[in-house]
Coordinates of C-alpha atoms in Angstrom, one line a residue:
X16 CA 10.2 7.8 -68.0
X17 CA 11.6 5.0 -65.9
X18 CA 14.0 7.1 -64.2
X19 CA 11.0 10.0 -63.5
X20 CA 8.8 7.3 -61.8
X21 CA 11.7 5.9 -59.7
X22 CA 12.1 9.6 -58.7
X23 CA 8.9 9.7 -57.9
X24 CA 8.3 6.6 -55.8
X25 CA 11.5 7.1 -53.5
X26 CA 9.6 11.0 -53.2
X27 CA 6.4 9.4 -52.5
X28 CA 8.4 7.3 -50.2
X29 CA 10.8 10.0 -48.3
X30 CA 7.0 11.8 -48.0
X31 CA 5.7 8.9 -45.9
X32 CA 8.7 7.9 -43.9
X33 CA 9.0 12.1 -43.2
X34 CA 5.1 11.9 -42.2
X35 CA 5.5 8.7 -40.4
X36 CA 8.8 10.0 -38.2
X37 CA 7.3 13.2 -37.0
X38 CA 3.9 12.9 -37.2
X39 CA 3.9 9.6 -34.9
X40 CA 6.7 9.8 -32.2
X41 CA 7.5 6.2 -30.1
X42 CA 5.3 6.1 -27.2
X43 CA 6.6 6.8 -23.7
X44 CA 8.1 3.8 -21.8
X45 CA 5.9 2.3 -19.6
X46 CA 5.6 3.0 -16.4
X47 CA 5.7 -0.3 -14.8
X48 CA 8.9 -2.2 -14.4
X49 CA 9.5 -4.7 -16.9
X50 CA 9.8 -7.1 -14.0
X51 CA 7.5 -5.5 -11.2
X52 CA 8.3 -6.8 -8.1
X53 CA 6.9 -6.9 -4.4
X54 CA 7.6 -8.7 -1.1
X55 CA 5.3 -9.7 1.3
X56 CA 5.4 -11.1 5.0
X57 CA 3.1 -12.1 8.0
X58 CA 4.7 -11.3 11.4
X59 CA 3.2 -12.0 14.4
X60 CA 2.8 -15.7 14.0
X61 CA 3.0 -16.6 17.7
X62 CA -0.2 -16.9 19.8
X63 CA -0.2 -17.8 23.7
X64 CA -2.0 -20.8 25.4
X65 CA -5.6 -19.7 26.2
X66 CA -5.6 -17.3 23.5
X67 CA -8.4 -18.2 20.8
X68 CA -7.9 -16.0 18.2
X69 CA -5.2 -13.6 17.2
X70 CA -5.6 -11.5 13.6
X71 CA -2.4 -11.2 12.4
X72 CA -1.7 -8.7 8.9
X73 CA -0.7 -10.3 5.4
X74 CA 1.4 -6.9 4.4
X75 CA 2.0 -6.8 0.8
X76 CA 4.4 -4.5 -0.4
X77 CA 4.4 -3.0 -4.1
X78 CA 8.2 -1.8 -5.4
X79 CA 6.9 -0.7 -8.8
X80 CA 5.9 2.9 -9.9
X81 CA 2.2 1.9 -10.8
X82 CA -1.0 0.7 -8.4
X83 CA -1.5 -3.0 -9.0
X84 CA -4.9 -3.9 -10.6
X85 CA -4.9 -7.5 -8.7
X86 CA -3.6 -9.1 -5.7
X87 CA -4.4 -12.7 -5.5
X88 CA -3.3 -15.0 -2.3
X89 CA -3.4 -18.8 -0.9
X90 CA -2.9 -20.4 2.3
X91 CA -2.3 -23.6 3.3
X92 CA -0.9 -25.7 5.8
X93 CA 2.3 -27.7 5.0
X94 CA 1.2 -30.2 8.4
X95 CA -1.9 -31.6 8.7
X96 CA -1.0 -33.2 12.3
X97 CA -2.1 -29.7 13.8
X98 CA -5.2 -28.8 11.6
X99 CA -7.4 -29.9 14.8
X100 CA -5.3 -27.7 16.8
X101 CA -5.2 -24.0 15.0
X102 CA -6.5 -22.7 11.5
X103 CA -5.6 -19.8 9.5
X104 CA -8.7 -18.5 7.8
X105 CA -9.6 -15.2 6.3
X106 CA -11.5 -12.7 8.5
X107 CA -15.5 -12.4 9.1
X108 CA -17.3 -10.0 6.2
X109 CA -14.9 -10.3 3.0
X110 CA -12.3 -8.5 5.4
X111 CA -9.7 -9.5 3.2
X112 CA -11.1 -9.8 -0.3
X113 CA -13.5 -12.3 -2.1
X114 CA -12.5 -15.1 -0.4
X115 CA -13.3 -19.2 -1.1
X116 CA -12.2 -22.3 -0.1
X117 CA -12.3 -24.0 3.8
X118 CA -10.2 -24.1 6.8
X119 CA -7.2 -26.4 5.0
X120 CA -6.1 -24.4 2.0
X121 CA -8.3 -21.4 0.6
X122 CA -7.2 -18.0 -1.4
X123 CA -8.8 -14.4 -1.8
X124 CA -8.9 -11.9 -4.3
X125 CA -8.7 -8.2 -3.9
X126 CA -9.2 -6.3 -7.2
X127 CA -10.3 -2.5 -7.8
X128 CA -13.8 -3.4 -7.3
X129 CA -13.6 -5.5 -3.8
X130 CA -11.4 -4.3 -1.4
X131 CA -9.6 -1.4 -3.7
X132 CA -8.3 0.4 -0.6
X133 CA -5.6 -3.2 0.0
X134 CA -4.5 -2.7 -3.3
X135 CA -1.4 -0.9 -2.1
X136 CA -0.1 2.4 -3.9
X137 CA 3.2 2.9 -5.8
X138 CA 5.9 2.6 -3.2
X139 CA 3.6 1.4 -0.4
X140 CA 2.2 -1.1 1.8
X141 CA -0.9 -3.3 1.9
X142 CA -2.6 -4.6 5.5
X143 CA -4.5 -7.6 4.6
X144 CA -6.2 -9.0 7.8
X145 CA -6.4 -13.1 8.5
X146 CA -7.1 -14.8 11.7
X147 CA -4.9 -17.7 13.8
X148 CA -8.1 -19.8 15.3
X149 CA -6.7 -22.0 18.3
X150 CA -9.2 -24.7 18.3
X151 CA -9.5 -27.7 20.5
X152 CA -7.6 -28.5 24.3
X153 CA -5.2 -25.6 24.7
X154 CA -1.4 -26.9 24.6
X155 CA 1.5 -25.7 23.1
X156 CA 2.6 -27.0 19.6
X157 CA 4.5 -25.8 16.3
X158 CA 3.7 -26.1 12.7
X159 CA 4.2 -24.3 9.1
X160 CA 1.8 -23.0 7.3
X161 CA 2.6 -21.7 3.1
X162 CA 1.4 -18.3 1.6
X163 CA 1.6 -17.5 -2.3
X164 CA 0.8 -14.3 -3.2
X165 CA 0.5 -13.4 -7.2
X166 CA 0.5 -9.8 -7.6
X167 CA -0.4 -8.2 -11.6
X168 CA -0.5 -4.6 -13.0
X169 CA -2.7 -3.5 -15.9
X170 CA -5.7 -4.9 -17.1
X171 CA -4.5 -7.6 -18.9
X172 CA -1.4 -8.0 -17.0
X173 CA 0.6 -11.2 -15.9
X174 CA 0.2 -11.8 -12.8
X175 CA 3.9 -12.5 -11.2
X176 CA 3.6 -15.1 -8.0
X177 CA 6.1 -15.6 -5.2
X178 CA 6.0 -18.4 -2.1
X179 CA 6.6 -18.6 0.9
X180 CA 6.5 -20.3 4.2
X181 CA 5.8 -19.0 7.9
X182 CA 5.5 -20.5 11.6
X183 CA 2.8 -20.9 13.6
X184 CA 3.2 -21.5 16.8
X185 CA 1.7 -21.9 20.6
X186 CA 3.6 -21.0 23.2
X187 CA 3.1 -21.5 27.1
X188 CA 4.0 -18.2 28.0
X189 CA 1.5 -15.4 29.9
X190 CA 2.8 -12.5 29.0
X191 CA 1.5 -9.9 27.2
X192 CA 1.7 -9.6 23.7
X193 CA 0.8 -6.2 22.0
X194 CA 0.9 -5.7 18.2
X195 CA 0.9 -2.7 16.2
X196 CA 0.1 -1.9 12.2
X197 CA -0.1 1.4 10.8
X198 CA -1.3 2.0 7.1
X199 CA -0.5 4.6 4.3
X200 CA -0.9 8.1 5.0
X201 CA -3.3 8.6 1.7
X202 CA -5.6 11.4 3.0
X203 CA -6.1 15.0 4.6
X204 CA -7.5 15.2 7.7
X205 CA -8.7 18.2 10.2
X206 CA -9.4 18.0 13.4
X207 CA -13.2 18.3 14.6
X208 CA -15.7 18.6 16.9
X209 CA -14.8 16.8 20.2
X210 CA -11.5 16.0 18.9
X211 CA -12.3 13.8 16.1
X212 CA -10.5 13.7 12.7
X213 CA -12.6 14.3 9.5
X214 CA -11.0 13.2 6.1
X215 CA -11.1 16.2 3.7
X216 CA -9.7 14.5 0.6
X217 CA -6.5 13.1 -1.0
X218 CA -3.2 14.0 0.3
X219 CA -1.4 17.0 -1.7
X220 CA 1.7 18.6 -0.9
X221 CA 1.1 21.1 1.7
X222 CA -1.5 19.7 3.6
X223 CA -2.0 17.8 6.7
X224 CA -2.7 13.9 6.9
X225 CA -2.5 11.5 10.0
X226 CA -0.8 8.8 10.8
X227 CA -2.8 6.2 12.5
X228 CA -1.9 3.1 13.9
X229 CA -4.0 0.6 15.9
X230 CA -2.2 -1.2 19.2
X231 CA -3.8 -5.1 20.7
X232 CA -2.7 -6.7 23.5
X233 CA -3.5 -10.3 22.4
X234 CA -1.3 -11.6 25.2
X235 CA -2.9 -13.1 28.9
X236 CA -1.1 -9.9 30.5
X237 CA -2.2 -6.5 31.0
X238 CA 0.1 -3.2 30.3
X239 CA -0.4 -0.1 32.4
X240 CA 1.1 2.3 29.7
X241 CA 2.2 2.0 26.2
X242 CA 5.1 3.7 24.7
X243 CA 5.4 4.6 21.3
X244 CA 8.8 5.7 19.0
X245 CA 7.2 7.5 15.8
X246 CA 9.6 8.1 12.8
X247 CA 8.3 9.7 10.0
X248 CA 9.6 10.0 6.2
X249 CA 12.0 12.3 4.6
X250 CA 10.5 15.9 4.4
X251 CA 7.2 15.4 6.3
X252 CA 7.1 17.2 10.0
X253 CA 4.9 16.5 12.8
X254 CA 2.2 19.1 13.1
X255 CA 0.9 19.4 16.5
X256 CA 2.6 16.6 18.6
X257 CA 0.6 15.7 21.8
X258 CA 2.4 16.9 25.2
X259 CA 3.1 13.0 26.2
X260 CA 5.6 12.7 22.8
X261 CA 9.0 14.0 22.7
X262 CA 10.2 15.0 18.9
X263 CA 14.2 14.7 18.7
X264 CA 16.1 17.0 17.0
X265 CA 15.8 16.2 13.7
X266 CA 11.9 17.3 13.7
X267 CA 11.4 13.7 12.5
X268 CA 11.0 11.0 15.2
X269 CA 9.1 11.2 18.8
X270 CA 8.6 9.0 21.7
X271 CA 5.5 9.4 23.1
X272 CA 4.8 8.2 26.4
X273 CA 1.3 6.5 27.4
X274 CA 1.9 6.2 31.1
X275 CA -2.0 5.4 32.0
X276 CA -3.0 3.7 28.6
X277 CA -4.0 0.4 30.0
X278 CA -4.3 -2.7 27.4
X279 CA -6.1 -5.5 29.0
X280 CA -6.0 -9.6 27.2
X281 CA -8.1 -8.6 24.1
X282 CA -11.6 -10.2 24.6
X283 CA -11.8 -9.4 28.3
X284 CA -14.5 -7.5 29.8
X285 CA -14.5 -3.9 28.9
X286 CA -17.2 -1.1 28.9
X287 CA -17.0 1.6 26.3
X288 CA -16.8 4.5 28.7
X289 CA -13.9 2.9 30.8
X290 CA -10.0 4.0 30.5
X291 CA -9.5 0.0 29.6
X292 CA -9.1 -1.1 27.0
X293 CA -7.5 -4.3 25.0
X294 CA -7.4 -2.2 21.9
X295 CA -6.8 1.5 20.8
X296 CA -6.3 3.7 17.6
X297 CA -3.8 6.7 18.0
X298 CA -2.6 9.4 15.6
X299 CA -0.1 11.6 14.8
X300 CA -1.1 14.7 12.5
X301 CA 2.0 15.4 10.0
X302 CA 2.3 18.1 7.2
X303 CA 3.9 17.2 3.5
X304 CA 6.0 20.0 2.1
X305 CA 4.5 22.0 0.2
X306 CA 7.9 21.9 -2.4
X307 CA 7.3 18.1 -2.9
X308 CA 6.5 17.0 -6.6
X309 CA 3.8 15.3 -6.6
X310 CA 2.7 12.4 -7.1
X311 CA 5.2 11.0 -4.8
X312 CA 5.5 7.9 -2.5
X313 CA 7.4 9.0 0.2
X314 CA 8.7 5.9 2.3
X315 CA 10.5 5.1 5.6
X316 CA 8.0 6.0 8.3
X317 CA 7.8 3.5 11.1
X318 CA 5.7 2.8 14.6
X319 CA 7.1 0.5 17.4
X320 CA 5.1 -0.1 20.3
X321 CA 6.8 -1.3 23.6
X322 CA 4.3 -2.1 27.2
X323 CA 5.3 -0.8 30.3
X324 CA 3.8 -2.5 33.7
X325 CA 4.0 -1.7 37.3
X326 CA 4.4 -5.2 38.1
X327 CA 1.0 -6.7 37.2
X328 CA 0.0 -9.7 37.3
X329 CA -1.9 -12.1 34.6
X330 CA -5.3 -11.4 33.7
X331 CA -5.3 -8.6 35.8
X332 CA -7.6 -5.1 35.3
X333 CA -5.1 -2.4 36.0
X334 CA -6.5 0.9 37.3
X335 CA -5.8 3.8 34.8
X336 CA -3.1 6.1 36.8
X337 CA -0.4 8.7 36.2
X338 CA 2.8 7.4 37.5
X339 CA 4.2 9.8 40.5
X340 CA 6.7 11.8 39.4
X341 CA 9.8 9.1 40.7
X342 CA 8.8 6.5 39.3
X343 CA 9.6 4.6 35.8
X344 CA 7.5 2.2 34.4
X345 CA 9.4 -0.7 32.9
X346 CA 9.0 -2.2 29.6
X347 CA 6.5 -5.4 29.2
X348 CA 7.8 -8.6 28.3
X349 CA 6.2 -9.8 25.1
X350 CA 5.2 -13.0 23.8
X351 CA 5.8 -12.3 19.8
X352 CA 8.1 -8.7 19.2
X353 CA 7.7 -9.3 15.9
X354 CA 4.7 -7.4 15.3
X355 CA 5.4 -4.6 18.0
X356 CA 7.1 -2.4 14.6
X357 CA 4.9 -1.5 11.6
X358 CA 6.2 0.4 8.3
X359 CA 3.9 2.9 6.6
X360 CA 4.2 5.9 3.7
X361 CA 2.9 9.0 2.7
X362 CA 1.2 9.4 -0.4
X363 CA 1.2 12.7 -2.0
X364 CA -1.4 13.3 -4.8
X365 CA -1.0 15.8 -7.3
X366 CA -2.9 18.7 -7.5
X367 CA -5.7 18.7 -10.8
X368 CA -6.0 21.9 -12.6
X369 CA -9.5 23.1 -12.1
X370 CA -11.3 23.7 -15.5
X371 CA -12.8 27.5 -15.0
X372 CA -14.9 27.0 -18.7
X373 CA -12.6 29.7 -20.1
X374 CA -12.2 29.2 -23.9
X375 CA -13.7 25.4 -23.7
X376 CA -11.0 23.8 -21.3
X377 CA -7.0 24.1 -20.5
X378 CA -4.3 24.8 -23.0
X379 CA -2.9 21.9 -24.7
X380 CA 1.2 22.0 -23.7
X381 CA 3.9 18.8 -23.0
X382 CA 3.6 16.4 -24.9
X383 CA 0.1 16.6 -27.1
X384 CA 1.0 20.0 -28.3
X385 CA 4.7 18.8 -29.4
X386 CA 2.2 15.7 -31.0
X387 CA -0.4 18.3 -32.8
X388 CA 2.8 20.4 -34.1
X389 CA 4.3 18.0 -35.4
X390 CA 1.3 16.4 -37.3
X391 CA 1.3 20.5 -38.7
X392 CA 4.9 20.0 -39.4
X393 CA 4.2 17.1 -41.5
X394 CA 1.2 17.4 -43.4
X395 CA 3.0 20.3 -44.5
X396 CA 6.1 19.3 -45.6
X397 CA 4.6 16.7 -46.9
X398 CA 2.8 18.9 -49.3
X399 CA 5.8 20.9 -50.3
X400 CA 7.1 17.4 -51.5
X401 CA 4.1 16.5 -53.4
X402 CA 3.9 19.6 -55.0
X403 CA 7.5 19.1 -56.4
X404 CA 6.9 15.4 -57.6
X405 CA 4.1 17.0 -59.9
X406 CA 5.9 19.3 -61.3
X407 CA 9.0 17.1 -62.3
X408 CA 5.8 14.6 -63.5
X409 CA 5.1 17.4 -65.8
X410 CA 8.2 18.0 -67.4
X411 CA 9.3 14.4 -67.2
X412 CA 6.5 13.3 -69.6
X413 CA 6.4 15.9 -72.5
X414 CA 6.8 14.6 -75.7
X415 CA 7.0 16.8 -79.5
X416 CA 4.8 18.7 -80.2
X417 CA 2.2 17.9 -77.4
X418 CA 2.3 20.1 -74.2
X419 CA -0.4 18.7 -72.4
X420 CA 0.9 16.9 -69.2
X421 CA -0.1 13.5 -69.0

């Protein structure tokens, strides 16, 4: 008897173990790093002398396979000998999240329900807007200022911080000083009436997005043209370049020359149907391959911005004109380069299945129907093995006479 119940306890046993192995495989490994990481910087940190404000971009970059769920960030000054001279402060109407605090140290939060759209996408790059307010008698001067992003992924994730510290300086200098970002490619566009693009949905491979990029002179110069060197990432093509870009070769980078595109000091004069301007938004329509497996951050596109002047001088209104055809306009000096380059990706969505109502949804495959079979697989040989421990239960407790099973 004590050798039929070990028998059946290391069945009972075996059944369980057999039910437990198949039945419930390990779950797939995460798909955030173990460590996610990002890096952040703010370029552009250089304002001129009679310049009052000047947004400059807090671009958070995310190096992990998954969309963060949080992105919290401070600022603070590290001297308080030039708080009466400049302030960094977040922008006007929650541009850059749920913001709190004053003028000397403050933070904002950007989470998927305020400001989803910074919340940058596996691979890609955030544009978080803040303003340098020059405050007080305009002079030059130099200070630091410290920025500590914490970045977290998942709903209860742990939110990972990193620190650091960037210049902010004024400079005596009247030149101009253009900047340039450019955000992810994330939708599909077409081109509409008058010209203007209309967003038709999330990217997929195959389609047509655009990218767009935004160019401010905050400088005390005007430009009479703008040039522009366009690379774009690995696979995607330019659709329909405009007849002032150039595409090399290799079908992925253009210079396109604005000869008459003037940029006057932002915050001067300008009426909405003039050719001046101190800001303007360009595009670039690009197709994904239609090949590309989706979804897929595809990385490496970049936009530098370079003036060109006929000799202009400061605070000047240039009139719009297309250069004769021997002459070349020269490159602008600038007061800050370091914003004149902005980095940008393409995000491809993958394509849903539509749902037709045939026979109550999709078939089940991958994954959840190697799952279901293998529940099948066990229930049933666990059975078999049941089956067998009652029989040997049976014989195993037979005594005399009797033939009734216990």
């Amino acid at each position: 008897m004590a050798v039929g119940r070990r028998w059946l306890s290391r069945t009972a046993a075996a059944a369980l173990l057999l039910v437990g192995g198949i039945a419930v495989p390990a779950g797939p490994a995460s798909a955030v790093d173990p460590d996610p990481k990002f890096t952040f910087d703010v370029p552009g940190t250089t304002v001129p002398v009679g310049v009052s404000k000047k947004r400059v971009h807090l671009k958070v970059t995310n190096l992990t396979d998954e969309t963060p769920s949080e992105i919290q960030f401070r600022v603070r000054p590290l001297e308080f000998d030039w708080f009466d001279k400049a302030t960094v402060d977040w922008t006007e109407r929650a541009g850059s999240g749920e913001c709190d605090g004053d003028s000397g140290s403050w933070y904002c939060r950007i989470a998927k329900d305020i400001r989803p759209e910074l919340l940058p996408a596996p691979g890609g790059t955030s544009d978080i807007p803040i303003d340098i307010n020059v405050r007080g008698t305009p002079e030059p001067f130099e200070g630091t200022f410290e920025v500590e992003v914490g970045v977290a992924w998942g709903e209860n994730g742990e939110r990972i911080t990193d620190k650091k510290t960037f210049p902010l300086a004024v400079v005596d200098d009247s030149a101009a000083d253009l900047s340039v970002v450019a955000p992810d490619v994330k939708q599909s566009v077409r081109v509409g009436a008058g010209g203007r693009l209309e967003t038709t949905g999330t990217l997929h491979p195959g389609e047509t997005g655009a990218v767009r990029y935004r160019i401010v002179n905050h400088g005390r110069q005007a430009v009479s043209g703008v040039t522009v060197t366009l690379r774009l990432p690995e696979g995607v093509t330019f659709t329909r370049p405009p007849q002032e870009c150039a595409v090399d070769d290799d079908g992925r980078s253009t210079v396109c020359t604005y000869d008459s595109l003037a940029l006057v000091p932002i915050g001067e004069d300008t009426e909405p149907n003039d050719d001046v301007h101190s800001a303007v938004e360009l595009y670039n329509l690009v197709t994904v391959p239609a090949d590309v497996e989706a979804p897929v951050t595809l990385g490496g596109g970049t936009v530098q911005v370079e003036g060109l002047t006929e000799g202009i001088s400061a605070r000047a209104t240039p009139e719009p004109a297309v250069l004769p055809a021997n002459a070349v306009a020269v490159p602008a000096a600038d007061v800050d380069a370091s914003d004149n380059q902005d980095g940008y990706a393409v995000v491809v969505a993958a394509q849903k299945d539509d749902d037709n109502g045939g026979g109550g949804g999709l078939p089940v495959t991958g994954p959840q129907a190697g799952l279901i079979a293998g529940a099948g697989l066990a229930m049933v040989a666990a059975g078999i093995v049941l089956l067998l421990a009652r029989r040997r239960r049976s014989v195993a407790f037979v005594s005399g006479e009797d033939t009734t099973a216990s």
